[in-house]
Short mmCIF file of C-alpha atoms in Angstrom, two decimals:
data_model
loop_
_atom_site.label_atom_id
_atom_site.label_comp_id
_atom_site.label_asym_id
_atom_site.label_seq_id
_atom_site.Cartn_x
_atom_site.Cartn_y
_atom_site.Cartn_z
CA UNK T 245 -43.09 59.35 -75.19
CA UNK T 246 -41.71 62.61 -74.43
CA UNK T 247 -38.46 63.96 -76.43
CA UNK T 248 -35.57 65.65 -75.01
CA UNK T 249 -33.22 67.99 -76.06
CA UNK T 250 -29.95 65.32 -77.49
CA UNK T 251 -27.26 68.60 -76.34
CA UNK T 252 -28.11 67.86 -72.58
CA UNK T 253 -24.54 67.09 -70.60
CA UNK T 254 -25.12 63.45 -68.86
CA UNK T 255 -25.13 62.69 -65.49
CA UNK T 256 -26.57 59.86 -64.80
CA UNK T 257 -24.35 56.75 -65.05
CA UNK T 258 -26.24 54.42 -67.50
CA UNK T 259 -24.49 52.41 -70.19
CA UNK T 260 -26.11 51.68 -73.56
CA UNK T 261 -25.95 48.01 -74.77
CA UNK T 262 -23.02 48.78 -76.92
CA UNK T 263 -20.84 50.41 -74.90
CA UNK T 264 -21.57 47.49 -72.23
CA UNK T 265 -20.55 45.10 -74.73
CA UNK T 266 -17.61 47.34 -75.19
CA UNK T 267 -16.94 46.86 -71.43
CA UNK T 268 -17.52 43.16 -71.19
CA UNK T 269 -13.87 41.91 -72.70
CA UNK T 270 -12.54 38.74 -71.72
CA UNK T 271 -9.79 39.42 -69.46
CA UNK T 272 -6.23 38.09 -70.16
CA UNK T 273 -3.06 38.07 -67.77
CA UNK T 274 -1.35 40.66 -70.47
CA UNK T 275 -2.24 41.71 -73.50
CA UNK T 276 1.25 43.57 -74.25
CA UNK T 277 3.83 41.95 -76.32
CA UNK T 278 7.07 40.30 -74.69
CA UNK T 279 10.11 42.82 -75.67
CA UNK T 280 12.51 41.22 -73.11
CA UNK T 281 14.60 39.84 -76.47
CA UNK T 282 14.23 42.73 -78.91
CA UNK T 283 17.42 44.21 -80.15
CA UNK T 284 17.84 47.91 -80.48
CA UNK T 285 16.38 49.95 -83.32
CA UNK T 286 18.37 49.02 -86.95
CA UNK T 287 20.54 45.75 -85.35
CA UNK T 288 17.42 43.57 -86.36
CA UNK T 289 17.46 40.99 -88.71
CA UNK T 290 15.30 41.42 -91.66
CA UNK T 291 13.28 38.07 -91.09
CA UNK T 292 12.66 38.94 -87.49
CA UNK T 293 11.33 41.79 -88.95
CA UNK T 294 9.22 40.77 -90.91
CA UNK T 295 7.78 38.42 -87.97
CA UNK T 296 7.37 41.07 -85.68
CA UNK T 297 4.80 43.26 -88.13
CA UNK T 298 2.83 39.93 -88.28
CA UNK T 299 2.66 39.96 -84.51
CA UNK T 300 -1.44 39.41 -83.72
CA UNK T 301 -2.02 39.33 -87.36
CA UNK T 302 -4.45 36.28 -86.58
CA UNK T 303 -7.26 37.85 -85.72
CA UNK T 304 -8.90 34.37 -84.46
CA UNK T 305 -6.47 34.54 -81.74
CA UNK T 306 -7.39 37.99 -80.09
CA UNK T 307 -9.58 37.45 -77.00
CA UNK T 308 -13.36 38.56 -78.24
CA UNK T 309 -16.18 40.63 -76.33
CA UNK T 310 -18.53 38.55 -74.40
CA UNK T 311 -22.54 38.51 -76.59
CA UNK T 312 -25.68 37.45 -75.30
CA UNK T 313 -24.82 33.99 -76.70
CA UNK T 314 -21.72 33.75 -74.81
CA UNK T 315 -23.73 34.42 -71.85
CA UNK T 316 -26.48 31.99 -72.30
CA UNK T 317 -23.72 29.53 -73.14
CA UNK T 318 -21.99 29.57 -69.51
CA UNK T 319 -22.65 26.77 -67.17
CA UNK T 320 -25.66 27.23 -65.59
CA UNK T 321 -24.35 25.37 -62.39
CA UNK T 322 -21.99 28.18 -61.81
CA UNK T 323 -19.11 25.32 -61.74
CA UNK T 324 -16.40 27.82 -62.96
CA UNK T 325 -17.23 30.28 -60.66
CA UNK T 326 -16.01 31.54 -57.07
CA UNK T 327 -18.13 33.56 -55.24
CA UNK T 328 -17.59 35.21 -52.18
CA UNK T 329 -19.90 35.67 -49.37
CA UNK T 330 -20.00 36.96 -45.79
CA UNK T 331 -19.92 34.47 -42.91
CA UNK T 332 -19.08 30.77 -42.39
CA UNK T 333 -19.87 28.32 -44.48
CA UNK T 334 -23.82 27.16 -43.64
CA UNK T 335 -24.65 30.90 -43.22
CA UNK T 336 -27.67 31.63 -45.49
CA UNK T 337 -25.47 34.16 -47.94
CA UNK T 338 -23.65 30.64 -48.95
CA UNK T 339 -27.42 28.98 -49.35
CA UNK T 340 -28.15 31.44 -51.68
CA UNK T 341 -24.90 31.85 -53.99
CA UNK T 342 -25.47 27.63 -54.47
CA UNK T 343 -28.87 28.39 -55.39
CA UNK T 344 -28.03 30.02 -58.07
CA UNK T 345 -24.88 28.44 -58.91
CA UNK T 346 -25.20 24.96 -57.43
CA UNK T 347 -21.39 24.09 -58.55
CA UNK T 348 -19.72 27.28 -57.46
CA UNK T 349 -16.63 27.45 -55.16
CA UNK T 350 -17.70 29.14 -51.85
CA UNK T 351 -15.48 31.82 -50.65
CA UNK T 352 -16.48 33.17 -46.89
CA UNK T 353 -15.35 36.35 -46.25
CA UNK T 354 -15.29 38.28 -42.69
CA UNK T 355 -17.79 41.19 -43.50
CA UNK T 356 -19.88 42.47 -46.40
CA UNK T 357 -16.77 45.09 -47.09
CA UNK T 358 -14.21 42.04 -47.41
CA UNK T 359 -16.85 40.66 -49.81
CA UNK T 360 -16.88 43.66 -52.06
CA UNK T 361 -12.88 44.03 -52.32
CA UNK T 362 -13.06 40.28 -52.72
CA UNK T 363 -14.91 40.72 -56.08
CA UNK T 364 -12.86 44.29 -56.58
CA UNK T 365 -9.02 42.65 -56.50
CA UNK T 366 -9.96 39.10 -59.04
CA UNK T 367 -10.03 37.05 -56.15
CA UNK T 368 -13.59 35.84 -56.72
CA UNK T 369 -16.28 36.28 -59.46
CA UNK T 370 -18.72 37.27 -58.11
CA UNK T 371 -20.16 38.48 -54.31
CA UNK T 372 -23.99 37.53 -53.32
CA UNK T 373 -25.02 40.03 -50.55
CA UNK T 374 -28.06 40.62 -48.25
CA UNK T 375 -30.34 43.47 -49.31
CA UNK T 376 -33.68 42.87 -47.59
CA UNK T 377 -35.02 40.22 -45.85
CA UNK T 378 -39.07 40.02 -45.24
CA UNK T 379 -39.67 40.74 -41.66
CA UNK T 380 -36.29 42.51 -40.74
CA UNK T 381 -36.48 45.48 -43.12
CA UNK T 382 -33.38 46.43 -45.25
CA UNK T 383 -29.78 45.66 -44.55
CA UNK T 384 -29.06 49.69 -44.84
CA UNK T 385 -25.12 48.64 -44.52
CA UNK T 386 -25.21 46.97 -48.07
CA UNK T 387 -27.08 50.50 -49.50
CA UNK T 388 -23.96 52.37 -48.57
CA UNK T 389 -21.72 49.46 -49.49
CA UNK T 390 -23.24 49.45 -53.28
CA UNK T 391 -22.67 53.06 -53.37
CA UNK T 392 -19.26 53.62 -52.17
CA UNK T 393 -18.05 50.33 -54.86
CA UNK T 394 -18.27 50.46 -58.30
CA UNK T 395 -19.63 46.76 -58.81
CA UNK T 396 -22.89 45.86 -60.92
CA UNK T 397 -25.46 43.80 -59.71
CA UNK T 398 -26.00 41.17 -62.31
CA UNK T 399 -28.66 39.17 -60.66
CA UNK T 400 -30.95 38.49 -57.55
CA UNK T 401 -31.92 35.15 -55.31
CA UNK T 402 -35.00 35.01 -53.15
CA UNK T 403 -34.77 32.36 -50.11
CA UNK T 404 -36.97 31.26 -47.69
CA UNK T 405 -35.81 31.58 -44.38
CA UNK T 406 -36.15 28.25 -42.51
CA UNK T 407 -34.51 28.59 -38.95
CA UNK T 408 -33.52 25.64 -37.14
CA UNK T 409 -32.68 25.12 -33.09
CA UNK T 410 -29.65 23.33 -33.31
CA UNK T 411 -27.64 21.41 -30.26
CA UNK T 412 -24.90 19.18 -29.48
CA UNK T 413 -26.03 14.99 -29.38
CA UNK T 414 -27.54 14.57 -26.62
CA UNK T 415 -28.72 17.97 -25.68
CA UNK T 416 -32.39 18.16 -24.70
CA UNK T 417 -34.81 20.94 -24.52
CA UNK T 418 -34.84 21.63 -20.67
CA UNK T 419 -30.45 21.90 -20.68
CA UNK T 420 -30.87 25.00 -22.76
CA UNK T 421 -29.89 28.38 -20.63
CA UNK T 422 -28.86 30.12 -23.62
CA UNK T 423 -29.22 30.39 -27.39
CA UNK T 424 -26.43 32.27 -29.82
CA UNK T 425 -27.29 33.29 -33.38
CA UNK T 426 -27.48 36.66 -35.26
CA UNK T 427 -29.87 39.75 -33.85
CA UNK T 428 -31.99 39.41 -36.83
CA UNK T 429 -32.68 35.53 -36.43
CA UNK T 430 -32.90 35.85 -32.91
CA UNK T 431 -35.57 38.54 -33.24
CA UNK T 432 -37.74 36.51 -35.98
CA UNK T 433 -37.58 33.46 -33.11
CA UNK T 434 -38.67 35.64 -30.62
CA UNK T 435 -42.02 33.86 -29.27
CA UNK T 436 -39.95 30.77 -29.61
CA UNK T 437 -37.39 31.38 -27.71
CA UNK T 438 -39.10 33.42 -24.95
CA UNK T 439 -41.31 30.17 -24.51
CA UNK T 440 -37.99 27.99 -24.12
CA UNK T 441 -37.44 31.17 -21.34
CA UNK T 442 -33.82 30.98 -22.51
CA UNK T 443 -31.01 33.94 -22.65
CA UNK T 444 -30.67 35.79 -25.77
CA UNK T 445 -26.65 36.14 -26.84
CA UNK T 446 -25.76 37.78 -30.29
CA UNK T 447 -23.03 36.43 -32.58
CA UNK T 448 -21.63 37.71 -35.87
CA UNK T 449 -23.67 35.26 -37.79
CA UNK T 450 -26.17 32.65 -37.68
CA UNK T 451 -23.37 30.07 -38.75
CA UNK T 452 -20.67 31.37 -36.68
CA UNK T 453 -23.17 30.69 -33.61
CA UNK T 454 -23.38 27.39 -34.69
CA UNK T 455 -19.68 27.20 -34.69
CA UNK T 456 -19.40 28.20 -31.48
CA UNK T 457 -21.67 25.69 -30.07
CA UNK T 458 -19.79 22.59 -31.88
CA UNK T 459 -15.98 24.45 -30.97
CA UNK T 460 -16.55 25.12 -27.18
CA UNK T 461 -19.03 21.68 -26.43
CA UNK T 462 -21.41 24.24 -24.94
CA UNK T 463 -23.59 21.39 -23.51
CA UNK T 464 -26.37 24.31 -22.17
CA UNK T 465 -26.70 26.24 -25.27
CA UNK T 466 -28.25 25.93 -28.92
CA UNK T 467 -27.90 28.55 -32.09
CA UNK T 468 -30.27 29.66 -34.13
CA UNK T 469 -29.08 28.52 -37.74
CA UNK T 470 -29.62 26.69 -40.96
CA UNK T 471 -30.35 22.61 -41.25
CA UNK T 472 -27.08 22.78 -43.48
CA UNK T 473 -25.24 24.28 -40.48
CA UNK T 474 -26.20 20.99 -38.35
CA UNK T 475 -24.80 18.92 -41.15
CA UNK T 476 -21.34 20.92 -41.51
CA UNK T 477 -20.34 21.40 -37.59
CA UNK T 478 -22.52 18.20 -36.33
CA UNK T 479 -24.88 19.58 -34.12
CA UNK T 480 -28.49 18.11 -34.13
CA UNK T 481 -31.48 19.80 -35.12
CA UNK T 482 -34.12 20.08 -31.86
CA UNK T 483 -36.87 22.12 -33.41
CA UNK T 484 -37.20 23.27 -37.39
CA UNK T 485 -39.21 26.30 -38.86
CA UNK T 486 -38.95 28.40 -35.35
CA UNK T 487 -39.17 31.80 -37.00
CA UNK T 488 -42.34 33.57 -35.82
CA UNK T 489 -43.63 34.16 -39.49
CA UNK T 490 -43.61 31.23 -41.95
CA UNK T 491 -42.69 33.75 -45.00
CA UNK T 492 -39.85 34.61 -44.36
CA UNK T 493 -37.63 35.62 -47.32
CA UNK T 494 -34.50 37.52 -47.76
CA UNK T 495 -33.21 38.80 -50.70
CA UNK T 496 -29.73 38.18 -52.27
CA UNK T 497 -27.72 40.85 -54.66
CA UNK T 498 -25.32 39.14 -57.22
CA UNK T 499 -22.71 41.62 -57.73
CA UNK T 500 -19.88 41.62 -60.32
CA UNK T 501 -17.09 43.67 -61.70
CA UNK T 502 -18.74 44.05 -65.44
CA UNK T 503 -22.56 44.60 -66.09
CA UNK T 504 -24.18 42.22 -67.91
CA UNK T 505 -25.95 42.84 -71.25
CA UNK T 506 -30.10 43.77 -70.62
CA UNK T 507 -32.33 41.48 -72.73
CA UNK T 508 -36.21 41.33 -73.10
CA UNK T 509 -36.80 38.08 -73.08
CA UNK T 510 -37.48 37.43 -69.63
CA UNK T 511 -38.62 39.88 -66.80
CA UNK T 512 -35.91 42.32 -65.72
CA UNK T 513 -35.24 44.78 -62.83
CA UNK T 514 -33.66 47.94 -62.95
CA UNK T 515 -31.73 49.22 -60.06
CA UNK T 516 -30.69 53.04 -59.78
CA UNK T 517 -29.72 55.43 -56.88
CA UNK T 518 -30.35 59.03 -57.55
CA UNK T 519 -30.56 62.42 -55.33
CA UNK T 520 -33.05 65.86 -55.75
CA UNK T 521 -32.72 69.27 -55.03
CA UNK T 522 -35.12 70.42 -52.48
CA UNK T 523 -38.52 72.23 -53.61
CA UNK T 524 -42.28 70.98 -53.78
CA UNK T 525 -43.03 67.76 -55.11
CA UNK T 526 -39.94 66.94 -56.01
CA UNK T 527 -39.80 63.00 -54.92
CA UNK T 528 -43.09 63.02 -56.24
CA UNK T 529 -42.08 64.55 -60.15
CA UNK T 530 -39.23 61.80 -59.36
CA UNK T 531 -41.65 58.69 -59.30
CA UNK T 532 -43.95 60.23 -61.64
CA UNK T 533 -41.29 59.47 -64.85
CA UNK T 534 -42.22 55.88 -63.96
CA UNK T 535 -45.45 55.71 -63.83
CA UNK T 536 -46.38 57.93 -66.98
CA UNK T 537 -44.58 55.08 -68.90
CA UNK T 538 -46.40 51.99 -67.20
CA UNK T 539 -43.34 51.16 -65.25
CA UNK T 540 -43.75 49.08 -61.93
CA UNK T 541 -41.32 49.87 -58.89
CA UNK T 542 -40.83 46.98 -56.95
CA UNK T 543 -38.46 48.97 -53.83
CA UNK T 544 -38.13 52.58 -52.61
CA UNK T 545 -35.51 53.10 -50.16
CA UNK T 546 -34.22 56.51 -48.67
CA UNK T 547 -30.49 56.70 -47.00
CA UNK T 548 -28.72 60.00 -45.87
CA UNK T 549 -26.09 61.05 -47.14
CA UNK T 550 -22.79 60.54 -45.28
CA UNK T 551 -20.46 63.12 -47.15
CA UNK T 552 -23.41 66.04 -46.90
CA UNK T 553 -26.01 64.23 -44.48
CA UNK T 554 -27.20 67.91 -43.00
CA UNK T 555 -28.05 70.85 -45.52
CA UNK T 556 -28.80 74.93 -44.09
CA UNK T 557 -32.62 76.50 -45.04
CA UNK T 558 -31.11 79.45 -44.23
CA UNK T 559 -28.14 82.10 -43.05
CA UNK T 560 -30.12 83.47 -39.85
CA UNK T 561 -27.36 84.08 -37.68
CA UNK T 562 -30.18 83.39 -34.71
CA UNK T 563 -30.46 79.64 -35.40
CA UNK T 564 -30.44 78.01 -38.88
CA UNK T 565 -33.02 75.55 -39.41
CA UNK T 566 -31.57 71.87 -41.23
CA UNK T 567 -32.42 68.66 -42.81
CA UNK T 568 -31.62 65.65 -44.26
CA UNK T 569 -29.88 65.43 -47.95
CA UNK T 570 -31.25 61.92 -48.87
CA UNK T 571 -29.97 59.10 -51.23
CA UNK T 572 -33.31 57.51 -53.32
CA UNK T 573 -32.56 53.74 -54.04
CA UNK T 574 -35.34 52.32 -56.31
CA UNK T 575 -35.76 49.06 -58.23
CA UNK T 576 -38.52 49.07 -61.09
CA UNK T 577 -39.75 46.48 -63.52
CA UNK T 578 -38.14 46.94 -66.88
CA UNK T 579 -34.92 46.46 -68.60
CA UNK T 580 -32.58 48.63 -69.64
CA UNK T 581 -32.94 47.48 -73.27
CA UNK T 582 -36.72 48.71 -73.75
CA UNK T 583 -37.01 52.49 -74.65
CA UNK T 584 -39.75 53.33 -72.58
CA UNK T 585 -37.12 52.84 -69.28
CA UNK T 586 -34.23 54.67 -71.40
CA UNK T 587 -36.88 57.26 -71.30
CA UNK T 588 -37.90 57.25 -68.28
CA UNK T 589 -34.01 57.52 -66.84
CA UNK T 590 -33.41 60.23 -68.80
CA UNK T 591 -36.76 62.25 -67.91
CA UNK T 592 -35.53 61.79 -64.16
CA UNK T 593 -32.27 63.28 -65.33
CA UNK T 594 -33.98 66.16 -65.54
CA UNK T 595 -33.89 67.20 -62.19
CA UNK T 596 -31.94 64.94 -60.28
CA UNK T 597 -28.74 65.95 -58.96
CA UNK T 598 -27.29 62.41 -59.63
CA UNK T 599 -27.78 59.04 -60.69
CA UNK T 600 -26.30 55.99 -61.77
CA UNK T 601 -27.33 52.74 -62.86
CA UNK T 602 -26.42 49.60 -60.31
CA UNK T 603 -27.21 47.12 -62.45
CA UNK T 604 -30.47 45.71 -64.78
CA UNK T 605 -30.52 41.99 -64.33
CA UNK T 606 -33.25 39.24 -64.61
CA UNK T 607 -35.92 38.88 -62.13
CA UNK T 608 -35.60 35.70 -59.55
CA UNK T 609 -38.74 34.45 -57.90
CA UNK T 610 -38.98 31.95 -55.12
CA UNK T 611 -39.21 28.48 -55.50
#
């Protein structure tokens, strides 16, 4: 392992496990004492005086930092938990926040922003988010999004992707003119729905299509959207499993307002964002950090940046020559609690211009 000099000023945003356990108090509606009744300074009575310097003397009823056991002790069935996600409700967000807390309150919001503020102003718990889906590529909106918020992602959830061709009762195949649902599901149905030789019409989600269909008795046209769509607006399911490749799996952020605490007793994942100063080899000095220590990265993803997206080469007043400043999201295999990543981040610190932490959180696979 390679040493480094302890006087270096810190950069990147990474919290140690005790200052996230610092972080992780309980909250409580106020934690200042009630003056409205206190007299002014010398009219008190001695007694009341006396009470008031015992004021929070039991300790036992302070509100206590969250552990690891507290966390291992929560419902698994998320059933004290509200979780926000965009869409309606049978969108495939919603599938994944109840698979991973089947007993969790729903809340659908209007877009991924209204999801983040959701989670931001205590209205919800938590937020689970698109981040990639299999065929479609990444959902480069939700990069920015993590960014520009200062939430933690605290977990993941894989899902298979099973769309469904879903129609009013009664509706057969050869009625069908036209078919609503999202761009990405309608692309992943493509040789589908260009056998069906129906019109193409994009909606704001796969669920809201499905909506739309049950709302307006649209007698000539189907949506592309979940079985558990059918059940919730009563539509009937004409053809299942329509996508045009049978793995198809998109992957869920859980995002909250407090990290939680890195173990090592399960597989973790480490997700940073960082940025380089231009020269030779620098991306590739960047990766290198990982692999000297054995560390696996499981997602590389490059965004410009919006505030300084275009940087000079030079001051020729004939024509400067320009590129991109780039953002480097990357997700690795280890947790934040083993030395060798600690290492690693602070290696990259180096010579990165930036970088923070987004979360380390256990590893979901699919099932």
């Amino acid at each position: 392992m390679l040493d480094f000099p302890s006087g270096k000023s810190k950069k990147w945003e990474c919290c140690s496990v005790g200052a996230l356990a610092q972080r992780a108090i309980t909250p409580v509606e106020d934690d200042r004492p009630d003056t409205s009744g206190l007299e002014p300074a010398g009219a008190a009575d001695p007694t009341q005086d006396d009470q008031s310097k015992g004021f929070h003397k039991d300790l036992s009823l302070l509100p206590k930092p969250l552990s690891a056991a507290d966390l291992l002790s929560t419902p698994n069935d998320g059933s004290r938990v509200r979780v926000a996600y965009q869409g309606l409700p049978g969108a495939y967000s919603e599938a994944a926040a109840l698979k991973r807390y089947p007993k969790c309150e729903t809340v659908p919001c209007d877009d991924f922003e209204a999801a983040f503020k959701a989670v931001e102003l205590w209205l919800v718990d938590k937020a689970v988010l698109p981040i990639e889906n299999s065929v479609g590529g990444s959902i480069h909106r939700n990069y920015d999004l993590l960014l520009r918020h200062r939430l933690h992602i605290v977990g993941e959830v894989q899902l298979q992707v099973n769309h469904c061709l879903l129609v009013l009762p009664g509706t057969r195949q050869e009625d069908l003119k036209r078919v609503l649902s999202h761009p990405q599901a309608l692309a992943q149905c493509e040789m589908t729905l260009m056998k069906l030789g129906v019109i193409r019409v994009s909606a704001e989600d796969t669920a809201g299509a499905a909506q739309i269909v049950a709302s307006n008795n649209l007698r000539d046209t189907g949506a592309v959207a979940s079985s558990r769509a059918a059940e919730i607006y009563g539509l009937n399911i004409l053809a299942e499993k329509i996508q045009d490749d049978d793995d198809n799996i998109t992957r869920f952020l859980i995002l909250a307002r407090e990290p939680i605490i890195p173990g090592t007793d399960r597989p973790y994942k480490t997700s940073i964002v960082f940025t380089l100063e231009e020269g030779p080899g620098m991306l590739f000095k960047a990766l290198a950090v990982f692999a000297l220590r054995g560390i696996n990265l499981t997602k590389i993803e490059s965004r410009p940046q919006r505030k300084r997206p275009l940087r000079v080469v030079d001051d020729s007043n004939k024509g400067s020559a320009k590129y991109f400043d780039y953002l480097f999201y990357i997700d690795f295999e280890a947790s934040m609690a083993e030395p060798r990543a600690q290492h690693a981040l602070g290696h990259l610190q180096e010579f990165a211009g930036f970088l923070r932490v987004l979360g380390c959180y256990p590893s979901d696979g699919i099932q």
